[in-house]
Amino acid sequence: MDHCLNRRFQKHQYAKVRIVDAGRKGFGMQALEDLDTGSFVMEYMGEVVTATEFRKRARVYQSEGISHHYFMSIGNGKVIDATRKGCIARFINHSCGPNCVLQKWMVGGAIRMGIFTERPIKRGEEITFDYKFERMADSEPQPCYCGSPECKGIIGVVKERGTRLAASDEDIDADAADIDEEIADGAVTRHQRDDIRRRHAAVDDEEYGDTGYSDSDNSDAERGVAHIRRRKNGLTSPEQVLKFVQIMHRSSRQTRIIGILIGKLTETSDKRLLKSLISLQGLGILRAWLQDYAEDDVMMIKILQCIAHMPISTRNTIEESRLEEAVKPLCSDSDENVSSLANTLVERWSSLR
């Protein structure tokens, strides 16, 4: 479960791999063991710098003749620079048909970038992920040598200056259906089930009263996707909360997905389930989203409304999640809706003990 994976980040419990000669691609990473889908390969590490420092370093490296730069954006104006200080994850090559995916996780309140398999990998197979590199239309393309059937010939996609693609209703519906299906069909282990139910049971029954939840009618996995879509009332069981938080962890900067997740949270009426989500670092993820979208008033309003929906009853919860440090600066935001929501939250929290 999430906190077990967090410990794997903290203790550097990585998959068995080695660095090999990858021909025209330079060095590459090879698996030394079979890896199942969803396996944690390793963390992508380096120096975390600001966007301003990143641009400065890029110019310095170019002047020094360093042709291979290892930069990775993690949002909120921060970039990982693994050029001089980092780990062997920087040798993982791009592929247009990758076997791994990069995911953003919150570990101890800090953003960490993890590499996870998205299909089974055999011993001896090269480990790859999609760099998702964006280049401007007037910039020189970088040739791709991944050799996969899906190879586009160049790394990344062209991004026209000043353009922004809008999602269709069909795209949004498809993403919502995928999320519903993952929440409904994602199996959990007995240990995970017992842990999340203990968290759920620890919520004060007298504070929230009877929520109508029972073992006999809980199961998202048993009733399937149709159950979630028909009721349209957000999360309905502790097991769904666990799967939902896992999706939250890996959805950073995916605006369309985050919008769907926010909708699912605000539709959740069972405050005990929302309390369980809080115990799984849910507020910390909402704080990270708020910081990621500091320049997007529409998204900030949605996130602030979602935070206002959360049953925060103690000052300690605010301090542990560091929510106030993200919300307070918005009290003087130029957008009246943002500032109004922020002020309402800060005033509400001021009375907590």
CSV table of C-alpha atoms in Angstrom, one decimal:
chain,number,residue,atom,x,y,z
A,1,MET,CA,0.0,0.0,0.0
A,2,ASP,CA,1.0,3.6,-0.2
A,3,HIS,CA,2.9,3.9,3.1
A,4,CYS,CA,4.8,0.7,2.2
A,5,LEU,CA,5.8,2.2,-1.1
A,6,ASN,CA,6.8,5.3,0.7
A,7,ARG,CA,9.2,3.3,2.8
A,8,ARG,CA,10.7,1.8,-0.3
A,9,PHE,CA,11.4,5.3,-1.5
A,10,GLN,CA,13.0,6.2,1.8
A,11,LYS,CA,15.1,3.0,2.1
A,12,HIS,CA,16.1,2.9,-1.5
A,13,GLN,CA,14.6,-0.6,-2.0
A,14,TYR,CA,15.0,-0.7,-5.8
A,15,ALA,CA,14.7,-3.4,-8.4
A,16,LYS,CA,17.9,-5.3,-9.4
A,17,VAL,CA,19.3,-3.5,-12.5
A,18,ARG,CA,22.6,-2.7,-14.2
A,19,ILE,CA,23.9,-0.1,-16.6
A,20,VAL,CA,24.8,-1.4,-20.1
A,21,ASP,CA,26.0,-0.2,-23.5
A,22,ALA,CA,22.9,0.6,-25.5
A,23,GLY,CA,24.5,1.3,-28.8
A,24,ARG,CA,23.5,4.5,-30.6
A,25,LYS,CA,21.5,5.5,-27.5
A,26,GLY,CA,24.6,5.5,-25.3
A,27,PHE,CA,24.2,3.9,-21.9
A,28,GLY,CA,21.0,2.2,-20.8
A,29,MET,CA,19.5,0.3,-17.9
A,30,GLN,CA,18.8,-3.4,-18.0
A,31,ALA,CA,16.7,-5.5,-15.6
A,32,LEU,CA,18.5,-8.3,-13.7
A,33,GLU,CA,15.3,-9.9,-12.6
A,34,ASP,CA,11.8,-10.4,-13.9
A,35,LEU,CA,9.5,-7.6,-12.8
A,36,ASP,CA,5.7,-7.6,-12.6
A,37,THR,CA,3.4,-4.9,-13.7
A,38,GLY,CA,3.4,-2.0,-11.2
A,39,SER,CA,6.8,-2.9,-9.7
A,40,PHE,CA,8.9,0.0,-8.3
A,41,VAL,CA,12.1,0.2,-10.2
A,42,MET,CA,13.8,3.1,-8.5
A,43,GLU,CA,13.5,6.8,-7.7
A,44,TYR,CA,14.8,9.5,-10.1
A,45,MET,CA,17.0,11.6,-8.0
A,46,GLY,CA,19.2,14.7,-8.4
A,47,GLU,CA,19.4,18.3,-7.3
A,48,VAL,CA,16.0,20.1,-7.0
A,49,VAL,CA,16.4,23.6,-8.4
A,50,THR,CA,14.1,26.5,-9.5
A,51,ALA,CA,13.1,27.1,-13.1
A,52,THR,CA,15.4,30.1,-13.1
A,53,GLU,CA,18.4,28.1,-11.9
A,54,PHE,CA,17.5,25.4,-14.4
A,55,ARG,CA,17.8,27.8,-17.3
A,56,LYS,CA,21.0,29.2,-16.0
A,57,ARG,CA,22.5,25.7,-15.6
A,58,ALA,CA,21.4,24.7,-19.1
A,59,ARG,CA,23.4,27.7,-20.5
A,60,VAL,CA,26.4,26.8,-18.4
A,61,TYR,CA,26.4,23.1,-19.5
A,62,GLN,CA,26.1,24.2,-23.1
A,63,SER,CA,29.1,26.5,-22.7
A,64,GLU,CA,31.1,23.7,-21.1
A,65,GLY,CA,30.4,21.3,-23.9
A,66,ILE,CA,28.2,19.0,-21.9
A,67,SER,CA,25.9,17.5,-24.5
A,68,HIS,CA,23.9,15.2,-22.2
A,69,HIS,CA,21.7,17.1,-19.7
A,70,TYR,CA,19.5,15.3,-17.2
A,71,PHE,CA,16.7,17.6,-16.3
A,72,MET,CA,13.2,16.6,-15.2
A,73,SER,CA,10.3,19.0,-14.3
A,74,ILE,CA,8.4,18.1,-11.2
A,75,GLY,CA,5.9,21.0,-11.3
A,76,ASN,CA,5.5,24.1,-9.0
A,77,GLY,CA,8.4,25.7,-10.8
A,78,LYS,CA,10.9,23.1,-9.7
A,79,VAL,CA,13.3,20.9,-11.8
A,80,ILE,CA,15.4,17.9,-10.9
A,81,ASP,CA,18.9,18.3,-12.3
A,82,ALA,CA,20.7,14.9,-12.3
A,83,THR,CA,23.6,16.0,-14.6
A,84,ARG,CA,26.3,16.1,-11.9
A,85,LYS,CA,24.5,14.8,-8.8
A,86,GLY,CA,22.0,12.0,-9.2
A,87,CYS,CA,21.5,8.3,-9.4
A,88,ILE,CA,21.7,5.7,-12.2
A,89,ALA,CA,18.1,6.3,-13.1
A,90,ARG,CA,19.4,9.1,-15.4
A,91,PHE,CA,20.7,6.4,-17.7
A,92,ILE,CA,17.2,5.1,-18.5
A,93,ASN,CA,16.5,5.7,-22.2
A,94,HIS,CA,13.4,7.1,-23.8
A,95,SER,CA,11.1,4.8,-25.8
A,96,CYS,CA,8.0,5.6,-27.9
A,97,GLY,CA,6.7,2.2,-26.6
A,98,PRO,CA,8.0,2.2,-23.0
A,99,ASN,CA,7.7,-0.5,-20.4
A,100,CYS,CA,7.9,1.9,-17.5
A,101,VAL,CA,6.2,5.1,-16.4
A,102,LEU,CA,7.2,8.0,-14.2
A,103,GLN,CA,5.0,8.8,-11.3
A,104,LYS,CA,5.0,11.7,-8.8
A,105,TRP,CA,4.6,10.7,-5.1
A,106,MET,CA,4.3,12.6,-1.9
A,107,VAL,CA,6.7,11.1,0.7
A,108,GLY,CA,7.1,12.8,4.0
A,109,GLY,CA,5.5,15.9,2.6
A,110,ALA,CA,8.0,16.1,-0.3
A,111,ILE,CA,7.6,15.4,-4.0
A,112,ARG,CA,9.5,12.3,-5.1
A,113,MET,CA,9.7,10.9,-8.7
A,114,GLY,CA,9.4,7.1,-9.0
A,115,ILE,CA,9.8,4.8,-12.0
A,116,PHE,CA,7.3,2.0,-12.1
A,117,THR,CA,6.8,-0.8,-14.6
A,118,GLU,CA,3.6,-0.6,-16.7
A,119,ARG,CA,3.8,-4.1,-18.0
A,120,PRO,CA,5.8,-7.3,-17.1
A,121,ILE,CA,9.6,-7.0,-17.8
A,122,LYS,CA,11.8,-10.0,-18.4
A,123,ARG,CA,15.3,-10.4,-17.0
A,124,GLY,CA,17.8,-8.8,-19.5
A,125,GLU,CA,15.2,-6.4,-21.0
A,126,GLU,CA,16.1,-2.7,-21.3
A,127,ILE,CA,14.1,-0.5,-19.0
A,128,THR,CA,12.6,2.6,-20.7
A,129,PHE,CA,10.0,5.3,-20.2
A,130,ASP,CA,8.5,8.1,-22.4
A,131,TYR,CA,10.3,11.3,-21.7
A,132,LYS,CA,7.2,13.2,-22.8
A,133,PHE,CA,9.5,15.9,-24.1
A,134,GLU,CA,7.9,19.0,-25.6
A,135,ARG,CA,9.8,21.1,-28.1
A,136,MET,CA,8.7,24.3,-29.8
A,137,ALA,CA,7.9,24.1,-33.5
A,138,ASP,CA,11.0,26.2,-34.4
A,139,SER,CA,13.5,24.1,-32.4
A,140,GLU,CA,15.7,21.3,-33.7
A,141,PRO,CA,14.2,17.8,-33.2
A,142,GLN,CA,16.2,15.1,-31.4
A,143,PRO,CA,16.3,11.8,-33.3
A,144,CYS,CA,14.9,8.8,-31.5
A,145,TYR,CA,16.7,5.4,-31.7
A,146,CYS,CA,14.3,3.4,-29.4
A,147,GLY,CA,13.6,0.8,-32.1
A,148,SER,CA,10.1,0.1,-30.9
A,149,PRO,CA,7.3,-0.5,-33.4
A,150,GLU,CA,5.7,2.7,-32.2
A,151,CYS,CA,8.9,4.8,-32.8
A,152,LYS,CA,8.1,8.2,-34.2
A,153,GLY,CA,11.6,8.9,-35.3
A,154,ILE,CA,12.1,11.9,-33.0
A,155,ILE,CA,11.8,12.3,-29.2
A,156,GLY,CA,8.8,14.2,-28.0
A,157,VAL,CA,6.0,16.2,-29.7
A,158,VAL,CA,5.8,19.6,-31.2
A,159,LYS,CA,4.2,22.3,-29.0
A,160,GLU,CA,3.0,25.4,-30.9
A,161,ARG,CA,3.8,28.6,-29.1
A,162,GLY,CA,0.8,30.0,-27.3
A,163,THR,CA,-1.5,27.1,-28.1
A,164,ARG,CA,-3.5,25.0,-25.7
A,165,LEU,CA,-5.5,21.9,-26.5
A,166,ALA,CA,-9.0,21.5,-25.1
A,167,ALA,CA,-10.4,18.1,-24.1
A,168,SER,CA,-13.6,16.9,-25.7
A,169,ASP,CA,-16.5,15.7,-23.6
A,170,GLU,CA,-15.8,12.2,-25.0
A,171,ASP,CA,-12.2,12.4,-23.7
A,172,ILE,CA,-13.4,13.4,-20.2
A,173,ASP,CA,-16.0,10.7,-20.1
A,174,ALA,CA,-13.5,8.1,-21.2
A,175,ASP,CA,-11.0,9.2,-18.5
A,176,ALA,CA,-13.8,9.2,-15.8
A,177,ALA,CA,-14.8,5.7,-16.9
A,178,ASP,CA,-11.2,4.5,-16.6
A,179,ILE,CA,-10.9,6.0,-13.1
A,180,ASP,CA,-14.2,4.4,-12.0
A,181,GLU,CA,-13.0,1.0,-13.4
A,182,GLU,CA,-9.7,1.2,-11.6
A,183,ILE,CA,-11.3,2.1,-8.3
A,184,ALA,CA,-13.9,-0.7,-8.8
A,185,ASP,CA,-11.7,-3.5,-10.1
A,186,GLY,CA,-8.4,-2.8,-8.3
A,187,ALA,CA,-7.9,-5.6,-5.9
A,188,VAL,CA,-6.3,-5.0,-2.5
A,189,THR,CA,-4.5,-7.4,-0.3
A,190,ARG,CA,-5.9,-8.6,3.0
A,191,HIS,CA,-3.3,-6.5,4.8
A,192,GLN,CA,-4.3,-3.4,2.9
A,193,ARG,CA,-8.0,-4.1,3.5
A,194,ASP,CA,-7.5,-4.5,7.2
A,195,ASP,CA,-5.3,-1.4,7.5
A,196,ILE,CA,-7.8,0.9,5.7
A,197,ARG,CA,-10.7,-0.5,7.7
A,198,ARG,CA,-8.8,0.1,10.9
A,199,ARG,CA,-8.3,3.7,9.8
A,200,HIS,CA,-12.0,4.0,8.9
A,201,ALA,CA,-13.1,2.5,12.2
A,202,ALA,CA,-10.9,4.9,14.1
A,203,VAL,CA,-13.0,7.9,13.0
A,204,ASP,CA,-15.3,9.0,15.8
A,205,ASP,CA,-18.7,7.5,15.2
A,206,GLU,CA,-20.5,10.0,17.4
A,207,GLU,CA,-19.1,12.9,15.4
A,208,TYR,CA,-20.3,11.6,12.0
A,209,GLY,CA,-23.2,9.3,13.0
A,210,ASP,CA,-24.4,6.4,11.0
A,211,THR,CA,-23.0,6.5,7.5
A,212,GLY,CA,-24.9,3.5,6.2
A,213,TYR,CA,-21.6,1.6,5.5
A,214,SER,CA,-21.5,-2.1,6.3
A,215,ASP,CA,-19.4,-5.1,5.2
A,216,SER,CA,-22.5,-6.6,3.5
A,217,ASP,CA,-23.1,-3.7,1.1
A,218,ASN,CA,-19.6,-2.1,0.7
A,219,SER,CA,-18.0,-3.7,-2.1
A,220,ASP,CA,-16.9,-1.8,-5.2
A,221,ALA,CA,-15.0,-4.8,-6.4
A,222,GLU,CA,-18.1,-7.0,-6.1
A,223,ARG,CA,-20.6,-4.7,-7.6
A,224,GLY,CA,-18.3,-3.3,-10.3
A,225,VAL,CA,-18.2,-0.1,-12.4
A,226,ALA,CA,-22.0,0.2,-12.9
A,227,HIS,CA,-22.5,0.5,-9.2
A,228,ILE,CA,-20.3,3.7,-9.0
A,229,ARG,CA,-21.7,5.3,-12.2
A,230,ARG,CA,-25.3,4.6,-11.2
A,231,ARG,CA,-25.2,6.1,-7.7
A,232,LYS,CA,-23.1,9.1,-8.7
A,233,ASN,CA,-22.2,9.8,-5.1
A,234,GLY,CA,-18.4,9.6,-5.0
A,235,LEU,CA,-16.5,7.1,-2.9
A,236,THR,CA,-18.6,4.5,-1.1
A,237,SER,CA,-16.1,2.2,0.8
A,238,PRO,CA,-12.7,2.2,2.6
A,239,GLU,CA,-11.3,0.0,-0.2
A,240,GLN,CA,-12.3,2.6,-2.8
A,241,VAL,CA,-10.6,5.3,-0.7
A,242,LEU,CA,-7.3,3.4,-0.8
A,243,LYS,CA,-7.4,2.9,-4.6
A,244,PHE,CA,-8.5,6.6,-5.0
A,245,VAL,CA,-5.4,7.9,-3.0
A,246,GLN,CA,-3.1,5.7,-5.1
A,247,ILE,CA,-4.6,7.4,-8.3
A,248,MET,CA,-4.2,10.9,-6.6
A,249,HIS,CA,-0.5,10.2,-6.0
A,250,ARG,CA,0.3,9.6,-9.6
A,251,SER,CA,-1.9,12.3,-11.2
A,252,SER,CA,0.1,15.4,-10.5
A,253,ARG,CA,-0.2,18.1,-13.3
A,254,GLN,CA,-2.7,16.0,-15.2
A,255,THR,CA,-5.3,18.7,-15.3
A,256,ARG,CA,-8.2,16.7,-16.8
A,257,ILE,CA,-7.6,13.7,-14.4
A,258,ILE,CA,-7.4,16.0,-11.4
A,259,GLY,CA,-10.6,17.7,-12.4
A,260,ILE,CA,-12.3,14.3,-12.4
A,261,LEU,CA,-10.8,13.3,-9.1
A,262,ILE,CA,-11.9,16.6,-7.5
A,263,GLY,CA,-15.5,15.9,-8.7
A,264,LYS,CA,-15.4,12.5,-7.2
A,265,LEU,CA,-14.3,13.8,-3.9
A,266,THR,CA,-16.9,16.6,-3.7
A,267,GLU,CA,-19.6,14.0,-4.6
A,268,THR,CA,-18.5,11.9,-1.5
A,269,SER,CA,-20.9,12.6,1.3
A,270,ASP,CA,-19.6,10.0,3.8
A,271,LYS,CA,-17.4,12.1,6.1
A,272,ARG,CA,-15.9,9.0,7.6
A,273,LEU,CA,-14.5,8.0,4.2
A,274,LEU,CA,-13.1,11.5,3.7
A,275,LYS,CA,-11.5,11.3,7.1
A,276,SER,CA,-9.9,8.0,6.0
A,277,LEU,CA,-8.6,9.8,2.9
A,278,ILE,CA,-7.1,12.5,5.2
A,279,SER,CA,-5.3,9.8,7.2
A,280,LEU,CA,-3.7,8.6,3.9
A,281,GLN,CA,-2.1,12.0,3.2
A,282,GLY,CA,-4.9,13.2,1.0
A,283,LEU,CA,-4.7,16.8,2.2
A,284,GLY,CA,-0.9,16.8,1.4
A,285,ILE,CA,-1.8,15.9,-2.2
A,286,LEU,CA,-4.4,18.6,-2.4
A,287,ARG,CA,-1.8,21.1,-1.1
A,288,ALA,CA,0.6,20.0,-3.8
A,289,TRP,CA,-2.1,20.4,-6.5
A,290,LEU,CA,-2.8,23.9,-5.2
A,291,GLN,CA,0.8,24.8,-5.6
A,292,ASP,CA,1.1,23.2,-9.0
A,293,TYR,CA,-1.8,25.4,-10.3
A,294,ALA,CA,-0.7,28.6,-8.7
A,295,GLU,CA,-1.1,30.4,-12.1
A,296,ASP,CA,-4.5,28.8,-13.0
A,297,ASP,CA,-7.4,30.5,-11.2
A,298,VAL,CA,-10.0,28.0,-12.4
A,299,MET,CA,-8.1,25.0,-11.1
A,300,MET,CA,-7.3,26.8,-7.8
A,301,ILE,CA,-11.0,27.5,-7.2
A,302,LYS,CA,-11.9,23.9,-7.8
A,303,ILE,CA,-9.1,22.7,-5.4
A,304,LEU,CA,-10.1,25.2,-2.7
A,305,GLN,CA,-13.7,24.2,-3.0
A,306,CYS,CA,-12.6,20.5,-2.6
A,307,ILE,CA,-10.5,21.4,0.5
A,308,ALA,CA,-13.5,23.2,1.9
A,309,HIS,CA,-15.5,20.0,1.5
A,310,MET,CA,-13.0,18.0,3.6
A,311,PRO,CA,-14.0,17.3,7.3
A,312,ILE,CA,-11.0,19.0,9.0
A,313,SER,CA,-11.8,19.1,12.7
A,314,THR,CA,-8.4,19.7,14.4
A,315,ARG,CA,-5.6,22.2,14.2
A,316,ASN,CA,-3.1,19.3,14.2
A,317,THR,CA,-4.5,18.1,10.8
A,318,ILE,CA,-3.9,21.6,9.3
A,319,GLU,CA,-0.3,21.7,10.6
A,320,GLU,CA,0.6,18.1,9.6
A,321,SER,CA,-0.7,18.7,6.0
A,322,ARG,CA,0.9,22.2,5.8
A,323,LEU,CA,-2.3,23.3,4.1
A,324,GLU,CA,-2.4,26.8,5.7
A,325,GLU,CA,1.0,27.8,4.2
A,326,ALA,CA,-0.4,27.1,0.7
A,327,VAL,CA,-3.8,28.7,1.3
A,328,LYS,CA,-2.8,31.9,3.3
A,329,PRO,CA,-1.0,33.6,0.4
A,330,LEU,CA,-4.1,33.3,-1.7
A,331,CYS,CA,-6.1,35.5,0.7
A,332,SER,CA,-4.8,38.5,-1.2
A,333,ASP,CA,-5.0,36.9,-4.7
A,334,SER,CA,-6.1,39.2,-7.5
A,335,ASP,CA,-9.0,36.9,-8.4
A,336,GLU,CA,-11.9,37.7,-6.0
A,337,ASN,CA,-13.2,34.1,-6.0
A,338,VAL,CA,-9.8,32.7,-5.1
A,339,SER,CA,-9.2,35.2,-2.3
A,340,SER,CA,-12.8,34.8,-0.9
A,341,LEU,CA,-12.4,31.0,-0.7
A,342,ALA,CA,-9.0,31.3,0.8
A,343,ASN,CA,-10.1,33.8,3.5
A,344,THR,CA,-13.1,31.6,4.4
A,345,LEU,CA,-10.9,28.6,4.9
A,346,VAL,CA,-8.3,30.5,7.0
A,347,GLU,CA,-11.0,32.0,9.2
A,348,ARG,CA,-12.6,28.6,9.6
A,349,TRP,CA,-9.3,27.0,10.6
A,350,SER,CA,-8.5,29.8,13.1
A,351,SER,CA,-11.1,28.4,15.5
A,352,LEU,CA,-9.8,24.9,15.5
A,353,ARG,CA,-7.9,23.5,18.5
